[in-house]
Amino acid sequence: MKVPLVDLAIQHRELEKELVKVFRAALRSGIFVDGAEVAAFEEEFAEFCGAKYSVGVSSGTDALRFALLASGIGPGDEVITVPFTFIATAEAISQVGARPVFVDVEEKSRTMDPQKLEEYLSKRKRDKRGGTVPKAIVPVHLYGHPADMDSIMDIAQRHGLLVIEDACQAHGALYLSRKVSPGWKRGEQREGGSRTEPSQEKEGSADGMWLPCGSMGLAAAFSFYPSKNLGACGEAGAVVTQDQDIAEKVRMLRDHGQTRKYRHEVEGYNGRLDAIQAGILRVKLKRLPHWNAKRRERAKRYNELLSGLEPLILPNEAPYALSVYHLYVIRTEQRDKMAEHLSRQKIGFGIHYPLPLHLQRAYRHLGYGKGDFPVSEKLASQVISLPLYPEMTDSDQEQVVEAVKEFLKLAGEA
Ligand SMILES: Cc1ncc(COP(=O)(O)O)c(C=O)c1O
């Protein structure tokens, strides 16, 4: 591969000494689960997210599942999310016994369309369908770009719904809030000093307050899957919340429902965070603001190098958003042919995601069909993720751009 989609080996080479130290310390202490490393990481990550609490768990999927359970979501409840996301978002909803309900995404931000959400809820009220009752909304900050949280929180408040953020792809992304969201009180933010500082980069900062993804809903789920902006060397995740009760419930749920050894308040899960992963995440968290800034620089450069190439639609950053570009995703109607060309040229790429959830066999029982969510369906047929990682060089990026341009030229001549 000339340029891979992501290259984790580079950062691990740079950090090898520190990472090996974490492993050695765990071998010597014999503490592999919970303990001081986990507690320290939780404190540091909560601070990074501008949240009061963070609870380490064993994956992003567990984080979503535990956040929903701790919020009291279960059988008989409807949880509204988007079909254009990774399946884990919907899996978590089903697996707590609730019913996933989809509303379409907005074409530019590729995140939940607040207008569609409002439409669904008003129609739903008139229909008064029996069975399940809407209880919560799970917006997804897809590709590192925040969903329009002010609008979503507003709708949630009016309809009496909870909001759990799927921030699995958005570590450090910021949202410019024109108002203070429920669950967030001005002045409560602890100064992490480590978040991306948007004021020099974005206009309009003075009109609102930049809030980190994960700090706005009742709770949020993060994934530390290795390829994420903050990735463990294995599986890991965290629930972040401003709410003490939610944090305590998640602590119980991840540890078999225990409040103390062999005293089980509820039936829980084995969903704890490993001490080695926590130590690794602490090493990497220090670099995350720098890595996110590098991703933003690379995305900006892609935008410059690919601008004006008519058939391509480049990612759009909403005025309210500071994306951390977990993925750099362009669109073209000739996506599959472009993918073949990139493969031949040994340029890595990804398709995130080729089939929206409402058309997946796994969700046939939900009764959706083709045409129900046209924006998600269009995006699924057109998106292609280009290589992006903080250590990417100018030359790597130029090779990717050359391959894309070459494809467009060939396709134009065909
Ligand atoms: C949007 C989204 N939600 C949830 C998850 C689940 O996270 P994990 O793979 O850590 O379980 C992921 C990760 O792949 C994701 O991208």
XYZ file of C-alpha atoms and ligand atoms in Angstrom:
430
model
C 0.000 0.000 0.000
C 1.447 3.376 -1.014
C -0.766 5.326 1.372
C -2.962 3.436 3.850
C -6.342 4.708 5.077
C -4.842 4.964 8.584
C -1.371 4.193 9.871
C -1.244 3.418 13.575
C 2.298 2.042 13.468
C 3.819 5.530 13.145
C 2.318 6.868 16.365
C 3.122 3.645 18.178
C 6.756 3.828 17.091
C 6.947 7.370 18.433
C 5.291 6.433 21.719
C 6.806 2.973 22.103
C 8.898 3.703 25.186
C 5.996 5.262 27.071
C 3.570 2.536 26.029
C 5.942 -0.257 27.017
C 6.370 1.461 30.401
C 2.600 1.224 30.930
C 2.650 -2.492 30.131
C 5.674 -3.115 32.354
C 4.061 -1.247 35.274
C 0.922 -3.393 34.943
C 3.001 -6.607 34.861
C 4.809 -5.554 37.997
C 1.776 -4.352 39.938
C -0.438 -7.204 38.804
C -3.327 -4.735 38.479
C -4.956 -5.339 35.124
C -8.528 -4.220 35.693
C -9.697 -1.039 37.414
C -7.218 0.558 39.830
C -5.380 3.870 39.813
C -4.679 4.009 36.050
C -8.383 3.696 35.241
C -9.355 6.325 37.833
C -6.681 8.727 36.570
C -7.732 8.288 32.945
C -11.383 8.826 33.843
C -10.562 12.089 35.559
C -8.392 13.317 32.690
C -10.886 12.345 30.009
C -13.802 13.982 31.862
C -11.738 17.157 32.026
C -10.921 16.917 28.317
C -14.637 16.628 27.527
C -15.672 19.459 29.836
C -17.763 16.958 31.787
C -17.993 16.136 35.456
C -17.728 12.373 35.155
C -16.267 9.809 32.831
C -16.584 6.077 33.413
C -14.273 3.757 31.507
C -15.881 0.697 29.930
C -14.782 -2.005 27.549
C -16.021 -0.551 24.223
C -18.035 2.225 22.626
C -20.922 -0.199 22.162
C -20.935 -0.944 25.906
C -20.722 2.793 26.578
C -23.879 3.371 24.522
C -25.646 0.391 26.060
C -24.778 1.395 29.636
C -25.635 5.076 29.047
C -29.078 4.044 27.769
C -29.679 1.602 30.625
C -28.508 4.102 33.249
C -30.934 6.647 31.750
C -33.781 4.211 32.324
C -34.333 3.200 28.689
C -35.753 -0.274 28.171
C -38.602 -2.354 26.748
C -41.541 -0.317 25.492
C -39.352 2.695 24.688
C -38.545 4.108 21.285
C -35.102 5.588 20.762
C -34.696 7.845 17.749
C -31.432 7.815 15.852
C -30.142 7.988 12.269
C -29.799 5.140 9.763
C -26.530 6.559 8.423
C -24.159 5.382 11.161
C -22.218 2.349 12.296
C -24.555 -0.467 13.397
C -23.401 -0.242 17.043
C -25.610 2.836 17.537
C -28.749 0.820 16.789
C -27.468 -2.407 18.353
C -27.155 -0.686 21.718
C -30.750 0.546 21.476
C -32.159 -2.897 20.619
C -29.993 -4.631 23.163
C -31.452 -2.649 26.066
C -34.868 -3.831 24.870
C -35.922 -0.563 23.189
C -36.962 -0.060 19.582
C -34.636 1.869 17.250
C -36.518 4.404 15.140
C -34.760 6.238 12.353
C -34.953 9.802 11.073
C -32.910 10.892 8.080
C -29.666 12.870 8.134
C -29.041 16.286 6.711
C -27.046 16.151 3.477
C -24.305 18.651 4.271
C -23.470 17.790 7.868
C -24.325 14.104 7.374
C -25.783 14.136 10.883
C -29.351 14.009 12.249
C -31.673 16.454 10.473
C -33.501 18.366 13.238
C -36.341 19.189 10.854
C -36.937 15.498 10.110
C -36.797 14.779 13.820
C -39.444 17.415 14.503
C -41.586 16.131 11.622
C -41.401 12.591 12.906
C -42.355 13.572 16.444
C -45.319 15.729 15.431
C -46.615 13.056 13.048
C -46.089 10.432 15.718
C -48.196 12.425 18.173
C -51.085 12.607 15.718
C -50.809 8.911 14.851
C -50.833 7.855 18.507
C -49.562 4.445 17.495
C -49.855 1.933 20.294
C -46.911 -0.005 21.639
C -43.679 1.855 22.033
C -43.306 5.425 23.256
C -40.507 7.815 22.209
C -38.165 8.250 25.136
C -34.743 9.279 23.883
C -32.745 10.613 20.948
C -29.270 9.413 19.996
C -27.618 11.908 17.637
C -24.360 10.695 16.106
C -21.422 13.084 15.652
C -20.445 11.312 12.447
C -16.900 11.449 11.038
C -15.946 13.833 13.892
C -18.498 16.478 12.842
C -20.964 17.505 15.573
C -24.701 17.071 15.081
C -26.751 20.272 15.421
C -27.122 19.948 19.159
C -28.937 23.218 19.999
C -31.795 22.274 17.680
C -31.849 18.655 18.832
C -31.773 19.588 22.538
C -34.532 22.078 21.935
C -36.771 19.504 20.264
C -35.928 16.971 22.982
C -36.932 19.406 25.689
C -40.233 20.273 24.020
C -41.150 16.619 23.563
C -39.812 15.464 26.942
C -37.095 13.222 25.510
C -33.613 12.398 26.792
C -30.534 12.886 24.636
C -27.618 10.456 24.649
C -24.809 11.530 22.311
C -23.002 8.970 20.199
C -19.619 10.691 20.330
C -17.703 7.540 19.372
C -16.105 9.364 16.408
C -15.828 12.842 17.913
C -13.180 13.095 20.653
C -12.472 16.802 21.041
C -14.968 18.062 18.422
C -16.675 21.311 19.412
C -20.171 22.689 18.918
C -20.929 26.407 18.977
C -23.974 26.595 21.215
C -26.103 29.727 21.046
C -27.677 28.770 24.303
C -26.788 26.742 27.312
C -28.030 23.192 26.964
C -29.850 21.422 29.771
C -27.419 19.248 31.642
C -24.809 21.903 31.241
C -24.457 24.876 33.522
C -22.275 27.778 32.554
C -19.244 27.988 34.787
C -19.284 24.270 35.509
C -16.795 23.541 32.791
C -13.485 22.522 34.239
C -10.656 24.063 32.301
C -8.971 21.167 30.573
C -6.795 23.493 28.557
C -6.300 20.583 26.220
C -9.206 21.042 23.861
C -8.854 22.522 20.424
C -9.147 26.283 20.761
C -11.511 27.410 18.032
C -11.506 31.162 18.483
C -8.731 31.904 16.008
C -10.079 29.484 13.436
C -13.806 30.126 13.309
C -15.836 33.251 13.026
C -18.888 33.793 15.181
C -17.262 32.366 18.303
C -18.296 35.415 20.280
C -22.005 34.683 19.652
C -22.044 31.512 21.686
C -20.049 29.049 23.662
C -17.987 26.248 22.167
C -19.001 23.039 23.896
C -17.205 19.730 23.497
C -19.107 16.851 21.942
C -20.090 14.577 24.779
C -20.843 17.391 27.213
C -24.286 18.427 25.986
C -26.680 15.498 26.366
C -27.618 13.650 29.504
C -24.731 11.297 28.720
C -22.419 10.458 25.839
C -20.600 7.398 24.573
C -17.022 7.362 23.305
C -15.175 4.533 21.599
C -11.433 4.061 21.871
C -11.266 1.436 19.141
C -7.649 1.573 17.875
C -8.353 3.602 14.733
C -10.360 6.312 16.511
C -8.829 9.785 17.069
C -8.055 8.550 20.579
C -7.495 4.824 20.247
C -6.478 2.126 22.708
C -4.292 -0.840 21.772
C -7.359 -3.051 21.924
C -11.003 -2.412 22.812
C -12.088 0.386 25.170
C -14.763 3.037 25.619
C -16.188 5.558 28.096
C -19.453 7.101 29.191
C -19.210 10.812 29.879
C -21.865 12.707 31.806
C -22.565 15.757 33.952
C -24.957 13.656 36.058
C -23.685 11.896 39.175
C -26.538 9.403 39.263
C -25.866 8.279 35.674
C -22.134 7.967 36.409
C -22.798 5.810 39.469
C -25.236 3.575 37.605
C -22.752 3.068 34.764
C -20.060 2.177 37.324
C -22.403 -0.478 38.683
C -23.504 -1.783 35.300
C -19.956 -2.250 34.011
C -19.091 -4.339 37.069
C -21.885 -6.924 37.377
C -24.152 -4.450 39.161
C -21.852 -4.390 42.197
C -21.745 -1.468 44.618
C -19.105 -3.290 46.636
C -17.572 -6.714 46.326
C -20.261 -9.379 45.899
C -23.093 -6.958 46.709
C -25.177 -6.686 43.535
C -27.813 -3.942 43.378
C -28.840 -4.971 39.884
C -27.809 -7.559 37.348
C -25.002 -5.945 35.408
C -22.343 -6.816 32.835
C -18.656 -7.506 32.536
C -17.837 -4.228 30.821
C -14.867 -2.781 32.681
C -11.892 -0.926 31.258
C -8.504 -2.665 31.417
C -5.778 -0.893 33.375
C -3.300 -1.340 30.511
C -5.708 0.290 28.044
C -6.334 3.136 30.507
C -2.582 3.716 30.857
C -2.168 3.678 27.068
C -5.067 6.115 26.671
C -3.485 8.481 29.229
C -0.275 8.557 27.170
C -2.230 9.245 23.973
C -4.703 11.741 25.473
C -1.840 14.183 26.028
C -1.212 14.164 22.257
C -4.842 14.258 21.169
C -5.218 18.052 20.805
C -2.078 18.072 18.630
C -3.288 15.100 16.582
C -6.723 16.679 16.111
C -5.087 19.904 14.952
C -3.000 17.913 12.446
C -6.123 16.190 11.137
C -7.766 19.579 10.652
C -4.698 20.844 8.771
C -4.724 17.803 6.487
C -8.467 18.171 5.864
C -7.968 21.831 4.984
C -5.219 20.898 2.566
C -7.385 18.211 0.948
C -10.092 20.850 0.532
C -7.597 23.122 -1.209
C -6.080 20.428 -3.419
C -9.427 18.940 -4.434
C -11.393 22.151 -4.792
C -12.965 22.866 -8.149
C -13.010 19.246 -9.245
C -16.629 19.442 -10.280
C -18.010 15.946 -9.784
C -16.615 15.746 -6.249
C -18.514 16.943 -3.199
C -16.084 17.811 -0.418
C -16.939 17.653 3.296
C -18.647 20.749 4.601
C -18.005 22.041 8.100
C -21.119 23.753 9.466
C -20.612 27.252 10.945
C -21.501 25.809 14.353
C -18.977 22.995 14.093
C -15.353 22.349 14.726
C -14.859 18.884 13.300
C -11.985 16.646 14.360
C -12.101 14.781 11.033
C -12.145 11.249 12.334
C -12.640 10.578 8.636
C -12.233 12.752 5.554
C -15.185 11.739 3.420
C -15.827 12.977 -0.106
C -18.731 12.090 -2.405
C -18.971 11.109 -6.027
C -21.620 9.381 -8.109
C -18.829 7.208 -9.487
C -17.810 6.032 -6.046
C -17.414 2.323 -6.844
C -15.288 3.024 -9.907
C -13.164 5.475 -7.940
C -12.693 2.827 -5.237
C -11.477 0.341 -7.875
C -9.043 2.909 -9.237
C -7.666 3.733 -5.775
C -7.215 0.015 -5.092
C -5.253 -0.395 -8.300
C -3.110 2.601 -7.359
C -2.526 1.112 -3.887
C -4.202 4.035 -2.143
C -6.202 3.090 0.966
C -9.838 4.125 1.243
C -12.951 3.239 3.232
C -16.699 3.256 2.626
C -18.403 4.525 5.755
C -21.062 3.168 5.313
C -22.241 1.362 2.163
C -25.747 0.323 3.322
C -27.866 2.409 5.721
C -29.180 0.574 8.750
C -32.841 0.629 7.670
C -31.901 -1.523 4.648
C -29.783 -4.004 6.596
C -31.108 -7.529 6.863
C -30.585 -7.338 10.636
C -33.265 -4.626 10.858
C -35.795 -6.072 8.436
C -38.185 -6.582 11.335
C -38.379 -2.813 11.866
C -40.413 -2.624 8.658
C -38.515 0.043 6.757
C -37.922 -0.083 3.022
C -35.983 1.495 0.191
C -36.791 5.175 -0.243
C -37.681 5.752 3.429
C -34.514 7.780 4.116
C -33.401 9.159 0.753
C -30.520 11.301 2.022
C -28.933 8.403 3.894
C -29.418 6.180 0.847
C -27.795 8.739 -1.440
C -24.862 9.267 0.901
C -24.360 5.511 1.274
C -24.052 5.163 -2.499
C -21.643 8.101 -2.892
C -19.305 8.379 0.119
C -15.671 7.392 0.067
C -13.167 8.075 2.865
C -9.670 9.110 1.837
C -6.536 8.396 3.893
C -6.211 10.707 6.879
C -4.035 10.401 9.960
C -2.048 12.970 11.910
C 1.362 11.725 10.778
C 0.463 11.815 7.085
C 3.104 13.687 5.023
C 2.620 16.207 2.217
C 3.869 13.592 -0.201
C 1.358 10.974 1.067
C -1.421 13.463 0.576
C -0.242 14.484 -2.879
C -0.184 10.835 -3.973
C -3.812 10.455 -2.861
C -4.849 13.634 -4.660
C -2.979 12.587 -7.818
C -4.779 9.241 -7.835
C -8.165 10.955 -7.413
C -7.391 13.439 -10.197
C -6.182 10.682 -12.468
C -9.424 8.808 -11.895
C -11.506 11.879 -12.717
C -9.524 12.403 -15.888
C -9.967 8.791 -16.993
C -13.648 8.823 -16.059
C -14.124 12.060 -18.012
C -12.534 10.520 -21.080
C -14.520 7.297 -20.845
C -20.651 5.930 15.447
C -20.168 4.768 16.269
N -20.930 4.323 17.276
C -20.535 3.296 18.046
C -19.336 2.657 17.849
C -18.995 1.467 18.682
O -17.749 1.550 19.300
P -16.902 0.223 19.592
O -16.408 -0.304 18.312
O -15.797 0.702 20.501
O -17.814 -0.728 20.308
C -18.505 3.095 16.830
C -17.185 2.465 16.603
O -16.843 1.838 15.716
C -18.929 4.165 16.000
O -18.178 4.591 14.986
